[in-house]
Amino acid sequence: MSVYNEKVMDHFQHPRNVGVMDDADGVGEVGNISCGDIMRMYIKVDQNERITDIKFQTFGCGAAVATSSIVTEMAIGKTVNEALAMTNKEVATSLGGLPPLKLHCSNLAADALHAAVKNYLERRKQ
Ligand code: FES
């Protein structure tokens, strides 16, 4: 039996919004020093500061893939401020929970989203 629940397995086996975005408005990349995994997230933002598209690449474990996938679903349609307010706990909860040893993987997904939003806000200032 898997240590992951059905929802995590679904997002791991059928990840949503995987890929690269050449014309992204913001790009965020974070790494996890304990496991060496890397996550990159791309966002497209409209004139109302709403995230209209999002893509991710993850070089990491199954939990990292699943959390990235759910983060993209949660973030589409949100404003950049709402995306910034999304917490690591919300990500893990929306997946129905993760094994304790894998909770740090969900931090990576939310952190990558926050990094992409911060990159967007910095670009906008220029
Ligand atoms: Fe590295 Fe999950 S083990 S992100």
mmCIF file of N, CA and C and ligand atoms in Angstrom:
data_model
loop_
_atom_site.group_PDB
_atom_site.id
_atom_site.type_symbol
_atom_site.label_atom_id
_atom_site.label_comp_id
_atom_site.label_asym_id
_atom_site.label_seq_id
_atom_site.Cartn_x
_atom_site.Cartn_y
_atom_site.Cartn_z
ATOM 1 N N MET A 1 0.839 -1.206 0.000
ATOM 2 C CA MET A 1 0.000 0.000 0.000
ATOM 3 C C MET A 1 0.877 1.260 0.000
ATOM 4 N N SER A 2 0.443 2.273 -0.748
ATOM 5 C CA SER A 2 1.226 3.510 -0.830
ATOM 6 C C SER A 2 1.082 4.339 0.444
ATOM 7 N N VAL A 3 2.138 5.088 0.765
ATOM 8 C CA VAL A 3 2.047 5.995 1.924
ATOM 9 C C VAL A 3 1.262 7.248 1.537
ATOM 10 N N TYR A 4 0.983 7.407 0.244
ATOM 11 C CA TYR A 4 0.260 8.583 -0.229
ATOM 12 C C TYR A 4 -1.216 8.270 -0.427
ATOM 13 N N ASN A 5 -2.075 9.265 -0.197
ATOM 14 C CA ASN A 5 -3.503 9.050 -0.430
ATOM 15 C C ASN A 5 -3.804 9.137 -1.942
ATOM 16 N N GLU A 6 -5.065 8.846 -2.285
ATOM 17 C CA GLU A 6 -5.451 8.775 -3.688
ATOM 18 C C GLU A 6 -5.266 10.102 -4.432
ATOM 19 N N LYS A 7 -5.586 11.193 -3.750
ATOM 20 C CA LYS A 7 -5.493 12.514 -4.396
ATOM 21 C C LYS A 7 -4.032 12.852 -4.715
ATOM 22 N N VAL A 8 -3.148 12.544 -3.761
ATOM 23 C CA VAL A 8 -1.717 12.791 -4.005
ATOM 24 C C VAL A 8 -1.258 11.941 -5.188
ATOM 25 N N MET A 9 -1.660 10.673 -5.199
ATOM 26 C CA MET A 9 -1.241 9.778 -6.287
ATOM 27 C C MET A 9 -1.772 10.267 -7.638
ATOM 28 N N ASP A 10 -3.011 10.782 -7.636
ATOM 29 C CA ASP A 10 -3.593 11.289 -8.881
ATOM 30 C C ASP A 10 -2.766 12.464 -9.414
ATOM 31 N N HIS A 11 -2.431 13.410 -8.526
ATOM 32 C CA HIS A 11 -1.657 14.573 -8.978
ATOM 33 C C HIS A 11 -0.226 14.187 -9.346
ATOM 34 N N PHE A 12 0.298 13.144 -8.700
ATOM 35 C CA PHE A 12 1.645 12.680 -9.039
ATOM 36 C C PHE A 12 1.632 12.006 -10.409
ATOM 37 N N GLN A 13 0.619 11.178 -10.655
ATOM 38 C CA GLN A 13 0.596 10.432 -11.907
ATOM 39 C C GLN A 13 0.051 11.243 -13.074
ATOM 40 N N HIS A 14 -0.780 12.229 -12.768
ATOM 41 C CA HIS A 14 -1.356 13.076 -13.823
ATOM 42 C C HIS A 14 -1.174 14.540 -13.437
ATOM 43 N N PRO A 15 0.048 15.012 -13.340
ATOM 44 C CA PRO A 15 0.263 16.392 -12.881
ATOM 45 C C PRO A 15 -0.350 17.413 -13.841
ATOM 46 N N ARG A 16 -1.002 18.427 -13.271
ATOM 47 C CA ARG A 16 -1.619 19.492 -14.067
ATOM 48 C C ARG A 16 -0.604 20.616 -14.280
ATOM 49 N N ASN A 17 -0.701 21.233 -15.444
ATOM 50 C CA ASN A 17 0.054 22.465 -15.734
ATOM 51 C C ASN A 17 1.577 22.289 -15.679
ATOM 52 N N VAL A 18 2.043 21.156 -16.183
ATOM 53 C CA VAL A 18 3.495 20.947 -16.274
ATOM 54 C C VAL A 18 4.004 21.641 -17.522
ATOM 55 N N GLY A 19 5.164 22.256 -17.443
ATOM 56 C CA GLY A 19 5.762 22.816 -18.639
ATOM 57 C C GLY A 19 6.502 24.105 -18.378
ATOM 58 N N VAL A 20 6.859 24.745 -19.485
ATOM 59 C CA VAL A 20 7.630 25.979 -19.446
ATOM 60 C C VAL A 20 6.769 27.056 -20.073
ATOM 61 N N MET A 21 6.937 28.299 -19.623
ATOM 62 C CA MET A 21 6.192 29.406 -20.224
ATOM 63 C C MET A 21 7.207 30.449 -20.695
ATOM 64 N N ASP A 22 7.295 30.607 -22.012
ATOM 65 C CA ASP A 22 8.308 31.520 -22.549
ATOM 66 C C ASP A 22 7.988 32.985 -22.270
ATOM 67 N N ASP A 23 6.700 33.326 -22.209
ATOM 68 C CA ASP A 23 6.336 34.731 -22.034
ATOM 69 C C ASP A 23 5.771 34.992 -20.622
ATOM 70 N N ALA A 24 6.326 34.307 -19.641
ATOM 71 C CA ALA A 24 5.828 34.453 -18.259
ATOM 72 C C ALA A 24 6.020 35.877 -17.754
ATOM 73 N N ASP A 25 5.094 36.319 -16.899
ATOM 74 C CA ASP A 25 5.229 37.631 -16.242
ATOM 75 C C ASP A 25 6.049 37.518 -14.957
ATOM 76 N N GLY A 26 6.163 36.302 -14.443
ATOM 77 C CA GLY A 26 6.965 36.084 -13.242
ATOM 78 C C GLY A 26 7.467 34.657 -13.212
ATOM 79 N N VAL A 27 8.710 34.477 -12.777
ATOM 80 C CA VAL A 27 9.295 33.142 -12.682
ATOM 81 C C VAL A 27 9.926 33.001 -11.305
ATOM 82 N N GLY A 28 9.648 31.895 -10.652
ATOM 83 C CA GLY A 28 10.236 31.659 -9.333
ATOM 84 C C GLY A 28 10.887 30.302 -9.284
ATOM 85 N N GLU A 29 12.063 30.243 -8.678
ATOM 86 C CA GLU A 29 12.738 28.954 -8.539
ATOM 87 C C GLU A 29 13.206 28.800 -7.111
ATOM 88 N N VAL A 30 12.936 27.651 -6.543
ATOM 89 C CA VAL A 30 13.417 27.387 -5.180
ATOM 90 C C VAL A 30 14.001 25.979 -5.149
ATOM 91 N N GLY A 31 14.931 25.804 -4.222
ATOM 92 C CA GLY A 31 15.543 24.486 -4.047
ATOM 93 C C GLY A 31 15.454 24.072 -2.598
ATOM 94 N N ASN A 32 15.501 22.788 -2.389
ATOM 95 C CA ASN A 32 15.472 22.265 -1.030
ATOM 96 C C ASN A 32 16.865 21.726 -0.713
ATOM 97 N N ILE A 33 17.534 22.358 0.222
ATOM 98 C CA ILE A 33 18.916 21.937 0.460
ATOM 99 C C ILE A 33 19.012 20.550 1.095
ATOM 100 N N SER A 34 17.951 20.135 1.768
ATOM 101 C CA SER A 34 18.059 18.824 2.422
ATOM 102 C C SER A 34 17.983 17.671 1.425
ATOM 103 N N CYS A 35 17.194 17.821 0.362
ATOM 104 C CA CYS A 35 17.079 16.706 -0.591
ATOM 105 C C CYS A 35 17.643 17.052 -1.964
ATOM 106 N N GLY A 36 17.925 18.332 -2.222
ATOM 107 C CA GLY A 36 18.503 18.727 -3.509
ATOM 108 C C GLY A 36 17.482 18.952 -4.600
ATOM 109 N N ASP A 37 16.196 18.824 -4.272
ATOM 110 C CA ASP A 37 15.166 18.989 -5.296
ATOM 111 C C ASP A 37 14.967 20.469 -5.658
ATOM 112 N N ILE A 38 14.540 20.680 -6.892
ATOM 113 C CA ILE A 38 14.358 22.045 -7.407
ATOM 114 C C ILE A 38 12.970 22.182 -8.007
ATOM 115 N N MET A 39 12.372 23.343 -7.814
ATOM 116 C CA MET A 39 11.072 23.603 -8.416
ATOM 117 C C MET A 39 11.061 24.982 -9.068
ATOM 118 N N ARG A 40 10.522 25.034 -10.273
ATOM 119 C CA ARG A 40 10.437 26.317 -10.985
ATOM 120 C C ARG A 40 8.976 26.548 -11.355
ATOM 121 N N MET A 41 8.503 27.778 -11.137
ATOM 122 C CA MET A 41 7.108 28.082 -11.444
ATOM 123 C C MET A 41 7.021 29.346 -12.287
ATOM 124 N N TYR A 42 6.133 29.321 -13.273
ATOM 125 C CA TYR A 42 5.940 30.447 -14.194
ATOM 126 C C TYR A 42 4.495 30.926 -14.058
ATOM 127 N N ILE A 43 4.294 32.237 -13.995
ATOM 128 C CA ILE A 43 2.915 32.741 -13.925
ATOM 129 C C ILE A 43 2.662 33.797 -14.990
ATOM 130 N N LYS A 44 1.417 33.833 -15.434
ATOM 131 C CA LYS A 44 0.940 34.872 -16.349
ATOM 132 C C LYS A 44 -0.103 35.659 -15.559
ATOM 133 N N VAL A 45 -0.015 36.971 -15.596
ATOM 134 C CA VAL A 45 -0.884 37.813 -14.758
ATOM 135 C C VAL A 45 -1.604 38.826 -15.650
ATOM 136 N N ASP A 46 -2.925 39.025 -15.437
ATOM 137 C CA ASP A 46 -3.655 39.995 -16.260
ATOM 138 C C ASP A 46 -3.638 41.390 -15.632
ATOM 139 N N GLN A 47 -4.324 42.335 -16.280
ATOM 140 C CA GLN A 47 -4.261 43.731 -15.817
ATOM 141 C C GLN A 47 -4.941 43.931 -14.462
ATOM 142 N N ASN A 48 -5.748 42.956 -14.042
ATOM 143 C CA ASN A 48 -6.379 43.028 -12.719
ATOM 144 C C ASN A 48 -5.567 42.295 -11.645
ATOM 145 N N GLU A 49 -4.307 41.989 -12.002
ATOM 146 C CA GLU A 49 -3.405 41.315 -11.057
ATOM 147 C C GLU A 49 -3.884 39.903 -10.724
ATOM 148 N N ARG A 50 -4.580 39.284 -11.659
ATOM 149 C CA ARG A 50 -5.078 37.931 -11.439
ATOM 150 C C ARG A 50 -4.209 36.941 -12.229
ATOM 151 N N ILE A 51 -3.907 35.825 -11.616
ATOM 152 C CA ILE A 51 -3.094 34.813 -12.291
ATOM 153 C C ILE A 51 -3.987 34.063 -13.281
ATOM 154 N N THR A 52 -3.637 34.166 -14.573
ATOM 155 C CA THR A 52 -4.487 33.555 -15.597
ATOM 156 C C THR A 52 -3.900 32.244 -16.113
ATOM 157 N N ASP A 53 -2.606 32.067 -15.931
ATOM 158 C CA ASP A 53 -1.990 30.813 -16.383
ATOM 159 C C ASP A 53 -0.773 30.538 -15.516
ATOM 160 N N ILE A 54 -0.446 29.287 -15.408
ATOM 161 C CA ILE A 54 0.676 28.901 -14.547
ATOM 162 C C ILE A 54 1.238 27.569 -15.038
ATOM 163 N N LYS A 55 2.552 27.473 -15.007
ATOM 164 C CA LYS A 55 3.213 26.219 -15.410
ATOM 165 C C LYS A 55 4.307 25.925 -14.389
ATOM 166 N N PHE A 56 4.659 24.656 -14.277
ATOM 167 C CA PHE A 56 5.761 24.331 -13.360
ATOM 168 C C PHE A 56 6.636 23.223 -13.919
ATOM 169 N N GLN A 57 7.873 23.237 -13.426
ATOM 170 C CA GLN A 57 8.797 22.140 -13.666
ATOM 171 C C GLN A 57 9.334 21.739 -12.300
ATOM 172 N N THR A 58 9.330 20.465 -12.024
ATOM 173 C CA THR A 58 9.866 20.004 -10.746
ATOM 174 C C THR A 58 10.878 18.903 -10.988
ATOM 175 N N PHE A 59 12.037 19.078 -10.403
ATOM 176 C CA PHE A 59 13.041 18.033 -10.428
ATOM 177 C C PHE A 59 13.074 17.499 -9.007
ATOM 178 N N GLY A 60 12.096 16.657 -8.702
ATOM 179 C CA GLY A 60 11.993 16.232 -7.314
ATOM 180 C C GLY A 60 11.148 14.994 -7.141
ATOM 181 N N CYS A 61 10.796 14.741 -5.914
ATOM 182 C CA CYS A 61 10.095 13.515 -5.547
ATOM 183 C C CYS A 61 8.610 13.567 -5.941
ATOM 184 N N GLY A 62 7.914 12.462 -5.722
ATOM 185 C CA GLY A 62 6.502 12.378 -6.048
ATOM 186 C C GLY A 62 5.669 13.400 -5.300
ATOM 187 N N ALA A 63 5.991 13.613 -4.046
ATOM 188 C CA ALA A 63 5.229 14.596 -3.255
ATOM 189 C C ALA A 63 5.460 16.003 -3.802
ATOM 190 N N ALA A 64 6.671 16.264 -4.282
ATOM 191 C CA ALA A 64 6.963 17.583 -4.854
ATOM 192 C C ALA A 64 6.157 17.782 -6.139
ATOM 193 N N VAL A 65 6.057 16.747 -6.946
ATOM 194 C CA VAL A 65 5.259 16.829 -8.184
ATOM 195 C C VAL A 65 3.794 17.067 -7.833
ATOM 196 N N ALA A 66 3.268 16.284 -6.893
ATOM 197 C CA ALA A 66 1.850 16.397 -6.528
ATOM 198 C C ALA A 66 1.541 17.758 -5.917
ATOM 199 N N THR A 67 2.427 18.262 -5.064
ATOM 200 C CA THR A 67 2.142 19.557 -4.436
ATOM 201 C C THR A 67 2.246 20.689 -5.457
ATOM 202 N N SER A 68 3.193 20.580 -6.385
ATOM 203 C CA SER A 68 3.288 21.604 -7.438
ATOM 204 C C SER A 68 2.012 21.622 -8.255
ATOM 205 N N SER A 69 1.560 20.433 -8.602
ATOM 206 C CA SER A 69 0.358 20.317 -9.430
ATOM 207 C C SER A 69 -0.843 20.958 -8.724
ATOM 208 N N ILE A 70 -1.044 20.652 -7.452
ATOM 209 C CA ILE A 70 -2.212 21.204 -6.758
ATOM 210 C C ILE A 70 -2.057 22.708 -6.551
ATOM 211 N N VAL A 71 -0.830 23.163 -6.337
ATOM 212 C CA VAL A 71 -0.615 24.608 -6.175
ATOM 213 C C VAL A 71 -1.029 25.349 -7.440
ATOM 214 N N THR A 72 -0.726 24.779 -8.601
ATOM 215 C CA THR A 72 -1.101 25.470 -9.837
ATOM 216 C C THR A 72 -2.624 25.554 -9.942
ATOM 217 N N GLU A 73 -3.314 24.483 -9.579
ATOM 218 C CA GLU A 73 -4.787 24.515 -9.634
ATOM 219 C C GLU A 73 -5.351 25.531 -8.639
ATOM 220 N N MET A 74 -4.730 25.603 -7.469
ATOM 221 C CA MET A 74 -5.228 26.528 -6.440
ATOM 222 C C MET A 74 -4.962 27.983 -6.823
ATOM 223 N N ALA A 75 -3.872 28.231 -7.549
ATOM 224 C CA ALA A 75 -3.445 29.611 -7.797
ATOM 225 C C ALA A 75 -4.134 30.250 -9.005
ATOM 226 N N ILE A 76 -4.531 29.439 -9.990
ATOM 227 C CA ILE A 76 -5.167 30.021 -11.181
ATOM 228 C C ILE A 76 -6.459 30.720 -10.774
ATOM 229 N N GLY A 77 -6.605 31.982 -11.208
ATOM 230 C CA GLY A 77 -7.808 32.751 -10.892
ATOM 231 C C GLY A 77 -7.658 33.596 -9.632
ATOM 232 N N LYS A 78 -6.584 33.340 -8.882
ATOM 233 C CA LYS A 78 -6.370 34.155 -7.680
ATOM 234 C C LYS A 78 -5.608 35.427 -8.046
ATOM 235 N N THR A 79 -5.763 36.474 -7.225
ATOM 236 C CA THR A 79 -4.935 37.656 -7.417
ATOM 237 C C THR A 79 -3.531 37.336 -6.892
ATOM 238 N N VAL A 80 -2.566 38.172 -7.281
ATOM 239 C CA VAL A 80 -1.201 37.910 -6.818
ATOM 240 C C VAL A 80 -1.125 37.998 -5.291
ATOM 241 N N ASN A 81 -1.906 38.891 -4.693
ATOM 242 C CA ASN A 81 -1.890 38.996 -3.227
ATOM 243 C C ASN A 81 -2.493 37.754 -2.569
ATOM 244 N N GLU A 82 -3.554 37.235 -3.180
ATOM 245 C CA GLU A 82 -4.143 35.995 -2.649
ATOM 246 C C GLU A 82 -3.150 34.835 -2.780
ATOM 247 N N ALA A 83 -2.418 34.819 -3.887
ATOM 248 C CA ALA A 83 -1.425 33.751 -4.091
ATOM 249 C C ALA A 83 -0.315 33.860 -3.049
ATOM 250 N N LEU A 84 0.078 35.090 -2.748
ATOM 251 C CA LEU A 84 1.127 35.289 -1.737
ATOM 252 C C LEU A 84 0.677 34.819 -0.359
ATOM 253 N N ALA A 85 -0.629 34.899 -0.128
ATOM 254 C CA ALA A 85 -1.161 34.534 1.193
ATOM 255 C C ALA A 85 -1.377 33.024 1.336
ATOM 256 N N MET A 86 -1.236 32.268 0.228
ATOM 257 C CA MET A 86 -1.428 30.816 0.328
ATOM 258 C C MET A 86 -0.312 30.208 1.170
ATOM 259 N N THR A 87 -0.693 29.352 2.090
ATOM 260 C CA THR A 87 0.311 28.806 3.006
ATOM 261 C C THR A 87 0.666 27.359 2.642
ATOM 262 N N ASN A 88 1.809 26.954 3.131
ATOM 263 C CA ASN A 88 2.251 25.570 2.924
ATOM 264 C C ASN A 88 1.226 24.597 3.491
ATOM 265 N N LYS A 89 0.637 24.993 4.610
ATOM 266 C CA LYS A 89 -0.339 24.105 5.267
ATOM 267 C C LYS A 89 -1.572 23.918 4.379
ATOM 268 N N GLU A 90 -2.020 25.019 3.746
ATOM 269 C CA GLU A 90 -3.196 24.919 2.856
ATOM 270 C C GLU A 90 -2.924 23.939 1.711
ATOM 271 N N VAL A 91 -1.695 23.977 1.214
ATOM 272 C CA VAL A 91 -1.340 23.101 0.098
ATOM 273 C C VAL A 91 -1.429 21.638 0.534
ATOM 274 N N ALA A 92 -0.825 21.326 1.666
ATOM 275 C CA ALA A 92 -0.842 19.945 2.162
ATOM 276 C C ALA A 92 -2.274 19.522 2.485
ATOM 277 N N THR A 93 -3.057 20.445 3.066
ATOM 278 C CA THR A 93 -4.435 20.119 3.434
ATOM 279 C C THR A 93 -5.280 19.841 2.195
ATOM 280 N N SER A 94 -5.081 20.650 1.151
ATOM 281 C CA SER A 94 -5.908 20.453 -0.036
ATOM 282 C C SER A 94 -5.572 19.144 -0.746
ATOM 283 N N LEU A 95 -4.424 18.588 -0.441
ATOM 284 C CA LEU A 95 -4.091 17.272 -0.999
ATOM 285 C C LEU A 95 -4.597 16.146 -0.095
ATOM 286 N N GLY A 96 -5.262 16.533 1.000
ATOM 287 C CA GLY A 96 -5.747 15.515 1.926
ATOM 288 C C GLY A 96 -4.665 15.036 2.866
ATOM 289 N N GLY A 97 -3.585 15.823 2.959
ATOM 290 C CA GLY A 97 -2.502 15.479 3.892
ATOM 291 C C GLY A 97 -1.367 14.745 3.198
ATOM 292 N N LEU A 98 -0.185 14.872 3.801
ATOM 293 C CA LEU A 98 1.008 14.187 3.296
ATOM 294 C C LEU A 98 1.656 13.456 4.470
ATOM 295 N N PRO A 99 2.413 12.408 4.191
ATOM 296 C CA PRO A 99 3.130 11.768 5.292
ATOM 297 C C PRO A 99 4.059 12.799 5.952
ATOM 298 N N PRO A 100 4.217 12.753 7.276
ATOM 299 C CA PRO A 100 5.021 13.769 7.973
ATOM 300 C C PRO A 100 6.401 13.983 7.352
ATOM 301 N N LEU A 101 7.018 12.899 6.907
ATOM 302 C CA LEU A 101 8.363 13.020 6.333
ATOM 303 C C LEU A 101 8.374 13.800 5.028
ATOM 304 N N LYS A 102 7.198 13.946 4.418
ATOM 305 C CA LYS A 102 7.104 14.596 3.116
ATOM 306 C C LYS A 102 6.508 15.997 3.186
ATOM 307 N N LEU A 103 6.251 16.466 4.391
ATOM 308 C CA LEU A 103 5.635 17.791 4.515
ATOM 309 C C LEU A 103 6.521 18.891 3.948
ATOM 310 N N HIS A 104 7.836 18.734 4.069
ATOM 311 C CA HIS A 104 8.734 19.781 3.551
ATOM 312 C C HIS A 104 8.586 19.949 2.038
ATOM 313 N N CYS A 105 8.133 18.909 1.357
ATOM 314 C CA CYS A 105 7.971 18.987 -0.099
ATOM 315 C C CYS A 105 6.877 19.980 -0.474
ATOM 316 N N SER A 106 5.838 20.061 0.377
ATOM 317 C CA SER A 106 4.755 21.005 0.078
ATOM 318 C C SER A 106 5.231 22.442 0.278
ATOM 319 N N ASN A 107 6.230 22.630 1.153
ATOM 320 C CA ASN A 107 6.780 23.974 1.335
ATOM 321 C C ASN A 107 7.419 24.458 0.041
ATOM 322 N N LEU A 108 8.051 23.527 -0.655
ATOM 323 C CA LEU A 108 8.739 23.879 -1.893
ATOM 324 C C LEU A 108 7.740 24.450 -2.914
ATOM 325 N N ALA A 109 6.580 23.827 -3.020
ATOM 326 C CA ALA A 109 5.596 24.255 -4.021
ATOM 327 C C ALA A 109 5.069 25.656 -3.711
ATOM 328 N N ALA A 110 4.680 25.884 -2.456
ATOM 329 C CA ALA A 110 4.157 27.203 -2.099
ATOM 330 C C ALA A 110 5.261 28.256 -2.211
ATOM 331 N N ASP A 111 6.471 27.886 -1.814
ATOM 332 C CA ASP A 111 7.586 28.846 -1.898
ATOM 333 C C ASP A 111 7.875 29.231 -3.348
ATOM 334 N N ALA A 112 7.784 28.263 -4.259
ATOM 335 C CA ALA A 112 8.045 28.557 -5.677
ATOM 336 C C ALA A 112 6.982 29.513 -6.219
ATOM 337 N N LEU A 113 5.736 29.300 -5.816
ATOM 338 C CA LEU A 113 4.669 30.208 -6.239
ATOM 339 C C LEU A 113 4.932 31.614 -5.696
ATOM 340 N N HIS A 114 5.282 31.704 -4.419
ATOM 341 C CA HIS A 114 5.553 33.017 -3.824
ATOM 342 C C HIS A 114 6.726 33.695 -4.541
ATOM 343 N N ALA A 115 7.746 32.906 -4.885
ATOM 344 C CA ALA A 115 8.915 33.470 -5.578
ATOM 345 C C ALA A 115 8.511 34.001 -6.954
ATOM 346 N N ALA A 116 7.622 33.296 -7.650
ATOM 347 C CA ALA A 116 7.170 33.752 -8.969
ATOM 348 C C ALA A 116 6.377 35.053 -8.841
ATOM 349 N N VAL A 117 5.536 35.149 -7.817
ATOM 350 C CA VAL A 117 4.753 36.374 -7.609
ATOM 351 C C VAL A 117 5.687 37.534 -7.261
ATOM 352 N N LYS A 118 6.666 37.281 -6.409
ATOM 353 C CA LYS A 118 7.607 38.357 -6.043
ATOM 354 C C LYS A 118 8.395 38.811 -7.260
ATOM 355 N N ASN A 119 8.777 37.874 -8.122
ATOM 356 C CA ASN A 119 9.481 38.222 -9.343
ATOM 357 C C ASN A 119 8.593 39.090 -10.238
ATOM 358 N N TYR A 120 7.312 38.737 -10.330
ATOM 359 C CA TYR A 120 6.352 39.544 -11.103
ATOM 360 C C TYR A 120 6.276 40.962 -10.528
ATOM 361 N N LEU A 121 6.151 41.082 -9.207
ATOM 362 C CA LEU A 121 6.018 42.407 -8.580
ATOM 363 C C LEU A 121 7.279 43.243 -8.791
ATOM 364 N N GLU A 122 8.437 42.592 -8.769
ATOM 365 C CA GLU A 122 9.680 43.326 -9.015
ATOM 366 C C GLU A 122 9.766 43.818 -10.453
ATOM 367 N N ARG A 123 9.403 42.948 -11.397
ATOM 368 C CA ARG A 123 9.428 43.337 -12.817
ATOM 369 C C ARG A 123 8.493 44.512 -13.069
ATOM 370 N N ARG A 124 7.357 44.507 -12.397
ATOM 371 C CA ARG A 124 6.351 45.547 -12.599
ATOM 372 C C ARG A 124 6.865 46.911 -12.165
ATOM 373 N N LYS A 125 7.747 46.920 -11.164
ATOM 374 C CA LYS A 125 8.304 48.192 -10.664
ATOM 375 C C LYS A 125 9.205 48.856 -11.680
ATOM 376 N N GLN A 126 9.823 48.028 -12.585
ATOM 377 C CA GLN A 126 10.842 48.571 -13.484
ATOM 378 C C GLN A 126 10.225 49.362 -14.640
HETATM 379 FE FE1 FES B 1 12.725 16.701 -1.986
HETATM 380 FE FE2 FES B 1 10.286 15.915 -1.629
HETATM 381 S S1 FES B 1 12.091 14.824 -1.115
HETATM 382 S S2 FES B 1 10.951 17.816 -2.346
#
